[in-house]
XYZ file of C-alpha atoms in Angstrom:
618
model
C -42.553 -39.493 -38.445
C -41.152 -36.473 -37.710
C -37.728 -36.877 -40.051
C -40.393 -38.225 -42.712
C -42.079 -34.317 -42.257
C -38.955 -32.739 -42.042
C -37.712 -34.378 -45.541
C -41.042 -33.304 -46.607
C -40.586 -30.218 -46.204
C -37.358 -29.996 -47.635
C -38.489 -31.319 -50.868
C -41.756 -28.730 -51.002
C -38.854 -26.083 -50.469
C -37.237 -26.665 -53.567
C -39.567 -25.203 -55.912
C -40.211 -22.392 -53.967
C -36.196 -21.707 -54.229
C -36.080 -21.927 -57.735
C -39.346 -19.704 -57.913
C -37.474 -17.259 -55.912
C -34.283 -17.298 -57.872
C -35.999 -17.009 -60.854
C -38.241 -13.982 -60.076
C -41.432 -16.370 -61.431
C -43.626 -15.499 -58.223
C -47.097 -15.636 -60.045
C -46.423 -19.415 -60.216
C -46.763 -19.028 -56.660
C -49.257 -16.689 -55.780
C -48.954 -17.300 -51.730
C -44.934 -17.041 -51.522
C -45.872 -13.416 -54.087
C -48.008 -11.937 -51.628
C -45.508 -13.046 -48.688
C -42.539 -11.585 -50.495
C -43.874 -8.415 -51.603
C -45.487 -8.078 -47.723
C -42.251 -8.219 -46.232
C -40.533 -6.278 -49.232
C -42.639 -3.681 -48.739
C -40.418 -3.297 -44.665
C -37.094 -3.511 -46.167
C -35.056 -0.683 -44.961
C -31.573 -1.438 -45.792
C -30.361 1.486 -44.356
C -26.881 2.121 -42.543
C -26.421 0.411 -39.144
C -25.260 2.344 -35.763
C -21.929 1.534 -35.500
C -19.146 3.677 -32.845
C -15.733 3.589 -34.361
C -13.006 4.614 -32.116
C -11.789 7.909 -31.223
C -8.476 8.007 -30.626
C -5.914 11.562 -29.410
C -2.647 12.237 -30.249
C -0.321 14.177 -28.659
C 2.248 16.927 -30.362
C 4.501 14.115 -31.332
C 2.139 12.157 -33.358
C 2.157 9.310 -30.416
C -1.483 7.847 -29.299
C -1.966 8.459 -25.530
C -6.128 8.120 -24.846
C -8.413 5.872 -27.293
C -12.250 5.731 -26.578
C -14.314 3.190 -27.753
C -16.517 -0.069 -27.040
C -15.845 -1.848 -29.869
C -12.476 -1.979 -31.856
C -12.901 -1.402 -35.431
C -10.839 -0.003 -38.049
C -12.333 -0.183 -41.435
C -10.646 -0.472 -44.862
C -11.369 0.285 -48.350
C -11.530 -3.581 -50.358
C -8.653 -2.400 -52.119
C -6.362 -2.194 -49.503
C -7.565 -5.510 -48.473
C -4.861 -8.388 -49.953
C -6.527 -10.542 -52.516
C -4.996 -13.293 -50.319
C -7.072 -12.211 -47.275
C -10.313 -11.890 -49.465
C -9.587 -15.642 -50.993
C -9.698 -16.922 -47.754
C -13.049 -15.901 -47.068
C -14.372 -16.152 -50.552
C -12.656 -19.618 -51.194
C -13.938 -20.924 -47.696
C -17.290 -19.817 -47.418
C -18.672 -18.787 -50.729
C -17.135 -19.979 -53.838
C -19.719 -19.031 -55.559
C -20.028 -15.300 -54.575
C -19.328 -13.078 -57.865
C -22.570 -15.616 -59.479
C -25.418 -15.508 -57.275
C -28.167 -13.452 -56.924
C -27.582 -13.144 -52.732
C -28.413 -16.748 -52.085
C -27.133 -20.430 -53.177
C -30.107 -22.684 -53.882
C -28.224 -25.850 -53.911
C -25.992 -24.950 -50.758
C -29.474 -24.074 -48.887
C -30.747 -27.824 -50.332
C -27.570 -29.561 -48.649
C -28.138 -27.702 -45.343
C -31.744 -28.665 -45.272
C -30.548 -32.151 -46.334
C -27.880 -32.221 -43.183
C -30.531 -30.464 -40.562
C -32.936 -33.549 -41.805
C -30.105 -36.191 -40.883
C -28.585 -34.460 -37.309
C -32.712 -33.367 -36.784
C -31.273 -29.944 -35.924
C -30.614 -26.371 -37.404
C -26.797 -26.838 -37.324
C -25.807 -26.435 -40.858
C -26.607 -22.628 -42.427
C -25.618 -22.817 -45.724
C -25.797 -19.065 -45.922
C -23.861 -17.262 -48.744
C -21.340 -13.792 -47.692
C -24.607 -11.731 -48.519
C -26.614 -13.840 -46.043
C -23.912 -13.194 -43.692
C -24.141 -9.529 -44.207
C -27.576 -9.256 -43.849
C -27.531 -11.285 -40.440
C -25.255 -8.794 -39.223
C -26.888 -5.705 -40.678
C -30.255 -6.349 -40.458
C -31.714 -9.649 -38.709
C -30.768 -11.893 -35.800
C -28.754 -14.867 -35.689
C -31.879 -16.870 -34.825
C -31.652 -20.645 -36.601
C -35.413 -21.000 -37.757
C -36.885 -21.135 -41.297
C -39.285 -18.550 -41.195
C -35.868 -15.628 -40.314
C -33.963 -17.983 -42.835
C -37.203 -17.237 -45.473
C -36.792 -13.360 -44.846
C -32.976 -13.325 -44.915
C -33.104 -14.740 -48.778
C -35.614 -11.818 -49.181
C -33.541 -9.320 -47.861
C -29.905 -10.789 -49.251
C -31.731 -10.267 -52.542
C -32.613 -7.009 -52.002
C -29.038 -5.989 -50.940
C -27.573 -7.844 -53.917
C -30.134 -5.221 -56.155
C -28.798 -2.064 -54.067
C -24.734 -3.008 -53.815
C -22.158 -3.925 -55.620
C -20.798 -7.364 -55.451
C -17.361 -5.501 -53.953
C -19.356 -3.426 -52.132
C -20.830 -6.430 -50.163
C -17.341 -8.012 -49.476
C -16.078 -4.996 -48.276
C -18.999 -4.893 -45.566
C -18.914 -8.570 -45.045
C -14.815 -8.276 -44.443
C -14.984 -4.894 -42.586
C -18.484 -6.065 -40.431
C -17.316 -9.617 -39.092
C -16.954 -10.311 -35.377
C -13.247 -11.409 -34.992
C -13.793 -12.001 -30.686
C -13.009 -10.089 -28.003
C -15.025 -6.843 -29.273
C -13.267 -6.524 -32.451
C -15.169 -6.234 -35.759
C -13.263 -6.224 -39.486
C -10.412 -7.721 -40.429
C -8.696 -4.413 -40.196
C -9.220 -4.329 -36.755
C -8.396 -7.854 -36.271
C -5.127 -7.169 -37.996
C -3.989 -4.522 -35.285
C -5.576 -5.676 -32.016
C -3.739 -9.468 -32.523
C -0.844 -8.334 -34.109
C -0.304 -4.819 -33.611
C 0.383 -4.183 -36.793
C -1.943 -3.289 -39.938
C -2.697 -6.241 -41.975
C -1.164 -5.339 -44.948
C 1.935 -5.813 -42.281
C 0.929 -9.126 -41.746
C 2.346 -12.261 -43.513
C -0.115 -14.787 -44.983
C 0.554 -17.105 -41.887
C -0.670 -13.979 -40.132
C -3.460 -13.386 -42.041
C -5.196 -17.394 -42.244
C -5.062 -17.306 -38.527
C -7.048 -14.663 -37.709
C -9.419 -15.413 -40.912
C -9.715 -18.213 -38.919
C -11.536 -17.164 -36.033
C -14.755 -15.404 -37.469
C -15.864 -19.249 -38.146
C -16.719 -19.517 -34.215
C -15.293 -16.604 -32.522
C -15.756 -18.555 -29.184
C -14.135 -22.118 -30.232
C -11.363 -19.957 -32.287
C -10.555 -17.501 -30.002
C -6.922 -16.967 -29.858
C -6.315 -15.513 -26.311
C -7.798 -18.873 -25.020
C -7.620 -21.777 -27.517
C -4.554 -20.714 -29.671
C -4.159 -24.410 -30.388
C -7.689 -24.615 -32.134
C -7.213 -21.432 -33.898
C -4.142 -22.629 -35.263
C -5.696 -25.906 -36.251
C -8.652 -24.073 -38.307
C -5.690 -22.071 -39.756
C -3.951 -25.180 -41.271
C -7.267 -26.233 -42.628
C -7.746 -22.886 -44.512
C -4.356 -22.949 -45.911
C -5.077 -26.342 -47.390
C -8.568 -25.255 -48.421
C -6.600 -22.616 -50.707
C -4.200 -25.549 -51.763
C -7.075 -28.126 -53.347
C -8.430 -24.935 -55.048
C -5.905 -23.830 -56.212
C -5.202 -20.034 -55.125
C -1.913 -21.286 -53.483
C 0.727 -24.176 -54.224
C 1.238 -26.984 -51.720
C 4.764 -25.909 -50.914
C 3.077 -22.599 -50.115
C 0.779 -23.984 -47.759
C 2.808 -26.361 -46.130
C 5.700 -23.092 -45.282
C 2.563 -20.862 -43.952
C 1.755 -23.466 -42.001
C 5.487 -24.098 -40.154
C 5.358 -20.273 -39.902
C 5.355 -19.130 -35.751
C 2.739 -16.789 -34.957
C 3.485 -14.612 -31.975
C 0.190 -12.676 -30.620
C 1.307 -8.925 -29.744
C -2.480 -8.010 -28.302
C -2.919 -4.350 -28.619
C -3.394 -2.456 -25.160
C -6.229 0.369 -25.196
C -4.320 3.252 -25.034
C -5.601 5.105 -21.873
C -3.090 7.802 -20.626
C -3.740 11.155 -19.110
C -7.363 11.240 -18.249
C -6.876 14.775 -16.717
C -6.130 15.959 -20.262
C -8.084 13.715 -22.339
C -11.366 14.517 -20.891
C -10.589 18.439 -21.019
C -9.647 17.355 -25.157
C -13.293 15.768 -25.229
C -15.195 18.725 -24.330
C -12.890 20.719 -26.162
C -14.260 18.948 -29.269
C -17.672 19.891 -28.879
C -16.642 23.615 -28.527
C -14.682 23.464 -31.899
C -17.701 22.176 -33.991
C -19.982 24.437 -31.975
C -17.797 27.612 -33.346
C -17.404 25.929 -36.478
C -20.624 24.918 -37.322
C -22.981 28.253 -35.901
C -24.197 26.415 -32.941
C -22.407 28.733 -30.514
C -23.553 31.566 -32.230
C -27.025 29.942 -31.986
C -26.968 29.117 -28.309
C -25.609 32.620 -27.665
C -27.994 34.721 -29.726
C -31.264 32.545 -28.551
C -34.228 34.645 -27.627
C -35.709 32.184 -24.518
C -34.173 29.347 -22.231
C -36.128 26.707 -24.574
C -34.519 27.446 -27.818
C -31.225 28.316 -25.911
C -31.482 24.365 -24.803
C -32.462 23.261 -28.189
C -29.369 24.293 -29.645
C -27.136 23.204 -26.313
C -29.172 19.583 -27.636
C -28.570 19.892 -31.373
C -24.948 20.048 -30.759
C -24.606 17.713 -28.423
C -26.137 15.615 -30.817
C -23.942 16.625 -33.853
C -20.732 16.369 -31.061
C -21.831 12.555 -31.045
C -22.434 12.283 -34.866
C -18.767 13.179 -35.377
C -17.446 10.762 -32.867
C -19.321 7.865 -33.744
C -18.120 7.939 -37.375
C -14.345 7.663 -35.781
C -11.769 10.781 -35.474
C -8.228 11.271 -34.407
C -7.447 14.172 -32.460
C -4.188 15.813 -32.655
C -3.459 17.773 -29.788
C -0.554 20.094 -28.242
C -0.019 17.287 -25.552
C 3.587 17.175 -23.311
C 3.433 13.987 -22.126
C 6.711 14.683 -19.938
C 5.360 17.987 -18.739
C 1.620 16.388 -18.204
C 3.370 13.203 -16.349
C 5.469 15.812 -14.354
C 2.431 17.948 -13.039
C 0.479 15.333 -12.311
C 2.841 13.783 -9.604
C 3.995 17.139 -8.176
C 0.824 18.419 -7.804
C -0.367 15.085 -6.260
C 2.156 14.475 -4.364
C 2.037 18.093 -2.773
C -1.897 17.999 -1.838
C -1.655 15.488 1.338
C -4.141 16.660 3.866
C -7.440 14.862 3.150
C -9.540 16.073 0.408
C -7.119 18.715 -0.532
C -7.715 19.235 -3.942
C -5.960 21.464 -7.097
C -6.303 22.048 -10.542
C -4.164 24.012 -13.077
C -3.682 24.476 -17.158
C -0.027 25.222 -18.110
C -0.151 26.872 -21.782
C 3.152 26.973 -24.097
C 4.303 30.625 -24.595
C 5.373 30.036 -28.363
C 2.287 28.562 -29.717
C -0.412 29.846 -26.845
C -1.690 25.944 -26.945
C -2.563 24.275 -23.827
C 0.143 21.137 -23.197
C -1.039 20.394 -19.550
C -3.754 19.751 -17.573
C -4.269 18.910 -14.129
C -7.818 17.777 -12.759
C -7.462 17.053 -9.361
C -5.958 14.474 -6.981
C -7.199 10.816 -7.412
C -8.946 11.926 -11.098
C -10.319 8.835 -13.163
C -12.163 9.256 -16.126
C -15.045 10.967 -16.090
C -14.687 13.000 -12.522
C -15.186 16.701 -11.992
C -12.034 18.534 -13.898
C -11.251 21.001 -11.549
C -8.439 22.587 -14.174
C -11.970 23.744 -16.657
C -15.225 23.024 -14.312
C -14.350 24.724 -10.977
C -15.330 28.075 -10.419
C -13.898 29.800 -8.102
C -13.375 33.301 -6.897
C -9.854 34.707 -7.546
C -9.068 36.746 -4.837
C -6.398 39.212 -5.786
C -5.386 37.060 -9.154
C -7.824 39.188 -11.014
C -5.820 42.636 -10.216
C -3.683 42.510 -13.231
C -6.370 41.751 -15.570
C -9.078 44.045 -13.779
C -7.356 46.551 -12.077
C -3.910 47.159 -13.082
C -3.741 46.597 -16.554
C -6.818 48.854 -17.440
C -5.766 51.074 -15.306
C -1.982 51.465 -17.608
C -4.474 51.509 -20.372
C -6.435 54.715 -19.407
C -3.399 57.093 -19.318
C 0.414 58.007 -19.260
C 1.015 55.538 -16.011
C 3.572 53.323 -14.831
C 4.842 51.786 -12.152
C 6.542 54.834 -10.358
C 3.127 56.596 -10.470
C 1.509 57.407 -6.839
C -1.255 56.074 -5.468
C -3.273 56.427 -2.328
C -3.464 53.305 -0.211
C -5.466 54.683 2.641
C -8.830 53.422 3.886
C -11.753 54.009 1.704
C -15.252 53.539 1.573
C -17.854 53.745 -1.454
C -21.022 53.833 0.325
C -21.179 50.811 2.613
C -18.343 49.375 1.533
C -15.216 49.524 3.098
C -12.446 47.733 1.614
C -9.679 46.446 3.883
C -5.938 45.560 3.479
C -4.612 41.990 4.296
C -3.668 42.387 7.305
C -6.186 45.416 8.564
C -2.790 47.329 8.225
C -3.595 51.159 6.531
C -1.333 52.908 3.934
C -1.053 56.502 2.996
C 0.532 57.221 -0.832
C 2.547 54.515 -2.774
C 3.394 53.901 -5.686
C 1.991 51.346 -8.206
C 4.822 49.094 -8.044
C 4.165 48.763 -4.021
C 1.214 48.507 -3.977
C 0.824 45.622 -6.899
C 4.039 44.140 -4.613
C 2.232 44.030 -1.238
C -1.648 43.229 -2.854
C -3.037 46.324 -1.620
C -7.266 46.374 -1.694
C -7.748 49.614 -0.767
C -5.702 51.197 -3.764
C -6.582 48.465 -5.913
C -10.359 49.645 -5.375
C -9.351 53.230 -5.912
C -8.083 52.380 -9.434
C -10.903 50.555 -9.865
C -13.156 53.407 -9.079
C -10.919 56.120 -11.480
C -11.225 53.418 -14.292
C -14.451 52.584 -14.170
C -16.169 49.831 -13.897
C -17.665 49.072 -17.443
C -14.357 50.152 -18.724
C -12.933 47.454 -16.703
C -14.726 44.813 -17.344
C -15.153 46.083 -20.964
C -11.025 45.061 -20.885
C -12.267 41.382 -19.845
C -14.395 41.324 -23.101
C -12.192 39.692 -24.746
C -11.076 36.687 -22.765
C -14.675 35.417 -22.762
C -15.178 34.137 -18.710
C -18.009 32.011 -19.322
C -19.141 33.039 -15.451
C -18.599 36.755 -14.957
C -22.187 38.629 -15.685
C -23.748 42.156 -15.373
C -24.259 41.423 -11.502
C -20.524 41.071 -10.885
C -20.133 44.738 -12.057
C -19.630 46.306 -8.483
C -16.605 47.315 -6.694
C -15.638 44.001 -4.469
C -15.007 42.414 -7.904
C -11.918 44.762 -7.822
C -10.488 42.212 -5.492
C -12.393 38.902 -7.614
C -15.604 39.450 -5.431
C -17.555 37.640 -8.066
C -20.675 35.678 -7.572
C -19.341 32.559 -8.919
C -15.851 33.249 -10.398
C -13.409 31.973 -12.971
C -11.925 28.345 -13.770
C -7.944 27.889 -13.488
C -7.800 27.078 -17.399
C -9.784 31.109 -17.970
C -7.563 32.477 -15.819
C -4.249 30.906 -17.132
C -5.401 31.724 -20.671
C -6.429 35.462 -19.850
C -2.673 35.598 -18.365
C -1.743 34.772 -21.791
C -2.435 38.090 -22.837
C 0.562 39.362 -20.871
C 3.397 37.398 -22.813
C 3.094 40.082 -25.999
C 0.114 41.867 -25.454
C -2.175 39.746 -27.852
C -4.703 37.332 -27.681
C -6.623 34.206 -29.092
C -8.318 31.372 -27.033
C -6.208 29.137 -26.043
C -6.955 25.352 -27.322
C -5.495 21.456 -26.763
C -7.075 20.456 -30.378
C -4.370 21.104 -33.149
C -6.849 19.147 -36.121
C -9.503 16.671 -35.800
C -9.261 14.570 -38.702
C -11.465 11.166 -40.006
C -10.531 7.586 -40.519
C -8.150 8.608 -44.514
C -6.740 11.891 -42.634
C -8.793 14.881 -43.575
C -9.320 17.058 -41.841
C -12.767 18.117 -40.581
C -12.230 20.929 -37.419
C -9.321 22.724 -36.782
C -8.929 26.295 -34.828
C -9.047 29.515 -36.923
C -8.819 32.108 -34.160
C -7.416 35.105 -35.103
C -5.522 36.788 -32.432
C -6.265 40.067 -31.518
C -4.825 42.948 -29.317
C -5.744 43.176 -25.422
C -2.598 45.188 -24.138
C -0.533 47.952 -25.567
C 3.303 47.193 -25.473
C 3.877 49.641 -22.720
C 1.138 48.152 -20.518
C 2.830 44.505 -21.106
C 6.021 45.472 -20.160
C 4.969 46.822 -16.905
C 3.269 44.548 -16.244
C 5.785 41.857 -16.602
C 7.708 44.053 -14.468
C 4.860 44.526 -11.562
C 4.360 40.396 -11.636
C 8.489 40.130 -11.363
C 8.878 42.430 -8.720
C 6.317 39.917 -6.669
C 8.313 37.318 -7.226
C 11.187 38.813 -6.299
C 9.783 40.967 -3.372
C 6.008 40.256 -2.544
C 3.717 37.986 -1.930
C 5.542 35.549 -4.509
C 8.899 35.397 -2.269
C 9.314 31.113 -2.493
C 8.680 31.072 -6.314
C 11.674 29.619 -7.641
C 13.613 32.199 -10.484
C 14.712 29.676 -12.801
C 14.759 31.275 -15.938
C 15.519 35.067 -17.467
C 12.055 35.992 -16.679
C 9.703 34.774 -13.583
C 6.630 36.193 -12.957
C 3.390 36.147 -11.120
C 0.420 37.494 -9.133
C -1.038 35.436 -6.101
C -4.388 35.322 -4.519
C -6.399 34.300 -1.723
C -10.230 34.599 -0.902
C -12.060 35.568 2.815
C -10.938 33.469 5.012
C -8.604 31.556 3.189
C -10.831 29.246 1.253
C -8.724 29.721 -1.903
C -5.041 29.578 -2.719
C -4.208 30.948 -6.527
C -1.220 31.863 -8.548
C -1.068 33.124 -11.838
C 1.825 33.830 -13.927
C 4.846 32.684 -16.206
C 8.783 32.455 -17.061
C 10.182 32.380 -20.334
C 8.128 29.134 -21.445
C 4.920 28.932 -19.727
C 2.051 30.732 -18.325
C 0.020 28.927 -15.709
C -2.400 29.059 -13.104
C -3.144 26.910 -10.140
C -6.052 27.091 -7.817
C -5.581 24.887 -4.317
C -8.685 24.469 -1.836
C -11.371 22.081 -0.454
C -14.473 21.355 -3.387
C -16.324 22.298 0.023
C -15.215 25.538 1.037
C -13.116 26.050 4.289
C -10.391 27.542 5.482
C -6.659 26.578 4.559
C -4.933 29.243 5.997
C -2.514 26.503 7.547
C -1.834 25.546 3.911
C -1.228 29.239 2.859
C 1.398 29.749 5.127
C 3.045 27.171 4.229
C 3.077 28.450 0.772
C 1.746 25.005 -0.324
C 0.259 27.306 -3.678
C 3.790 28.808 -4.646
C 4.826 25.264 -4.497
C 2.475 24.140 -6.911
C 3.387 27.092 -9.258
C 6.995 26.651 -8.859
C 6.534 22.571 -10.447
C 3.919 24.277 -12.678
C 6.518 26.507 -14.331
C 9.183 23.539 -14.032
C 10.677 22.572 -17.531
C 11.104 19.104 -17.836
């Protein structure tokens, strides 16, 4: 009884078919009212789909790849017609004639499904296919199978015959999280599939068919069988000779599986956040956030570009960046390897001299993806660090001074405060040079004072510390007494400055460029003067002398120019140096993420250790 109802139903079917593929729905006024009720829903709009991300370092190499699913799109034309007759040939022949749907294919699956009394057999043209993976479910009933004719027709109306084989060819699920036969082509083989010979190319056409029974990394033996059958599918019609086949099918295929590239998380996540900062400047969101009149549409902007951040990654970007891969793999271990009491931790930006890029990043001992980055998120004071920026600098600045020019490093106090020297020990008159050598507070404060503080801090303008506000305008900041502080990467990239006097933000990004290479973001910063020549060269000279005879003695003088500045806050919570040779400029901060003392640490010079592999040339 029930076969006899099924085989009805099958035969009432027909007609409404042919009603459908004729357009005649006024014949039947039921199926008209159904159609045009569930026409009136279609929304054959663009799915969500995340194509990868993937960074590049200065050499063009692929070191970090994000992504969930693999896919790699491509244009039908650079899609062999050999690939696209192995789809068209094996599971719609009749593609380039139908209106979205095959009546007569549909009639022999219900026909089977009425013999095996099950919903095995789909009969479902590519546009079917497309629609299931678009816009319905892979549920096997008749009512989804009704709607999917409805809405295969509707896509055949809005696309382009080669417009639905591209999305059919580019959409598939090939296993394993890979989608296209682009994709396919590169995670299998490693290679793109125009690489691939058409051995190559049948076998993984042959796994879309049941991605489970077919999959390659577990039943190679089936795929290959299905891949045989393909090849002499395209021999009995006739796209390929029998000679053909029968070579293609003696052909060895050798899997190279592609390995998610996933190197240098340290850098890689700095790259990421990066990102969002270049299409903020470049698309008036940071000008938005920054020129907001109230917390609420301050945060709608911060949300609006967040949002815009995760546009442009989901529609799949390459990164190009200034990565050293020798120099990143370098710091990482030294730095490590140096930080062996418990919870010690570090981080540190190293930034070419020649290009004012960042090529090195370090995060912090035991980093995995998605940790604090202590080289861009901790804020720290900087101690003394900040003199040459602050103090010293604006100080050359504001007159006919140099390093020979006295100062008074006695005790002083501005109202309640009282400034002391490291040490407690008291000075009478220096000069610059001694003072800058032995980190003196009390005449650093003095300049301080005879500078000024907005004229100070007006010198800071420039370099943009995302953490130093109107309330750190008091004298203590003199010797980085700031409420919350700066991040290694600021201070490394203010340091900058001191190489030839000029300035522009620093950046990792070179280009950010889509899937055919064009390129959508790339820095424009102009640079711009901080320092005069005279105040750069004594400078230099001031952060040399350190090295050579202050508070830097242990930092290693390997090329024609080593300099630096050290610091430390109250009671030794944090280690910095700042500084660069010939090559680099760098900055390292060393301490506990919960503030204590490492005085221990200091006097072991653990921090002039860091700098010295910081400024190491590999």
């Amino acid at each position: 009884m029930k076969k006899f109802t099924i085989y009805l139903i099958t035969i009432m079917m027909i007609p409404l078919l042919i009603v459908i593929q004729q357009a005649v729905a006024n014949e039947w006024s039921e199926a008209q009212v159904l159609k045009e009720k569930i026409g009136d829903t279609i929304e054959l709009t663009e799915p969500s789909i995340m194509l990868p991300i993937s960074m590049a370092d200065r050499n063009g190499r692929i070191f970090a790849e994000e992504y969930v699913e693999w896919r790699q799109p491509l244009p039908l034309e650079s899609i062999p017609d050999f690939v696209q007759q192995l789809f068209l040939v094996s599971e719609d022949q009749g593609f380039f004639e139908h209106k979205g749907y095959d009546v007569a294919a549909i009639v022999r699956a219900f026909a089977v499904n009425a013999r095996n009394d099950d919903m095995s057999q789909g009969g479902s043209t590519i546009t079917q296919q497309v629609v299931r993976m678009r816009f319905l479910t892979t549920e096997k009933t008749y009512e989804r199978k009704f709607k999917e004719l409805l809405y295969a027709a509707e896509l055949e109306k809005q696309s382009t015959k080669d417009d639905i084989l591209g999305m059919y060819l580019n959409e598939m699920f090939f296993g394993n999280q890979v989608y296209g036969i682009g994709a396919a082509a590169t995670y299998y083989f490693n290679r793109p599939l125009d690489e691939l010979n058409p051995a190559e190319m049948a076998f993984i056409a042959a796994i879309p068919n049941n991605p489970s029974r077919y999959n390659p990394l577990r039943h190679f033996d089936k795929t290959k069988k299905r891949q045989e059958l393909l090849l002499s599918v395209l021999t009995i019609n006739g796209v390929i000779t029998d000679q053909e086949a029968e070579m293609w099918k003696q052909e060895k295929i050798t899997l190279d599986v592609k390995a998610k590239a996933n190197e240098f998380n340290m850098y890689s996540s700095y790259v990421l956040a990066e990102l969002e900062e270049l299409i903020g400047h470049t698309e008036g969101f940071t000008a938005s956030i920054e020129g907001a009149a109230t917390p609420s549409e301050r945060q709608a902007q911060i949300n609006a570009l967040k949002k815009r951040t995760a546009e442009v990654i989901a529609g799949g970007i390459r990164i190009e960046t200034a990565l050293d891969t020798r120099k990143q793999k370098h710091d990482e271990a030294s730095l490590s390897s140096l930080l062996r009491s418990k919870n010690l931790q570090a981080g540190a930006a190293v930034i070419d001299n020649s290009t004012k890029e960042i090529i090195s990043i370090y995060g912090g001992k035991g980093f995995r993806k998605g940790d604090f980055n202590r080289a861009y998120q901790a804020v720290r004071q900087p101690g003394s660090a900040i003199k040459p920026l602050l103090v010293y600098a604006p100080y050359l600045e504001s007159g006919p001074y140099n390093d020979r020019t006295p100062i008074d490093s006695s005790n002083i106090c501005i109202g309640s405060y009282c400034p002391t020297n490291i040490g407690g020990f008291s000075y009478g008159m220096t000069t610059v040079k001694e003072a800058f050598r032995h980190s003196h507070n009390t005449a650093a404060v003095r300049l301080f004072r005879k500078v000024g503080i907005n004229e100070a801090f007006a010198h800071l303008n420039v370099f943009r510390f995302k953490n130093i506000t109107d309330e750190d305008f008091t004298y203590p900041a003199a010797l980085g007494g700031f409420h919350r502080g700066v991040t290694p990467l600021e201070l490394a990239s203010a340091y900058s400055s001191f190489v030839d006097g000029m300035y522009s933000p620093p950046h990792a990004i070179r280009a950010v460029k889509d899937r055919e290479g064009n390129t959508l973001y790339e820095w424009e910063n102009e640079p711009v003067k901080a320092w005069s020549a005279t105040t750069v060269s004594t400078i230099q000279n001031l952060m040399e002398d350190v090295v050579l005879n202050g508070t830097g003695r242990g930092i290693r003088y390997t090329t024609t120019y080593t300099g630096a500045k050290t610091g430390t806050t109250d009671r030794y919570k944090d280690l910095w140096v700042a500084g660069m040779n010939d090559r680099y400029t760098t900055a390292v901060w060393i301490g506990y993420d919960k503030p204590a003392s490492i005085q221990h640490l200091s006097n072991q010079k653990i921090h002039l250790r860091a700098f010295n592999e910081l400024l190491y040339i590999p």
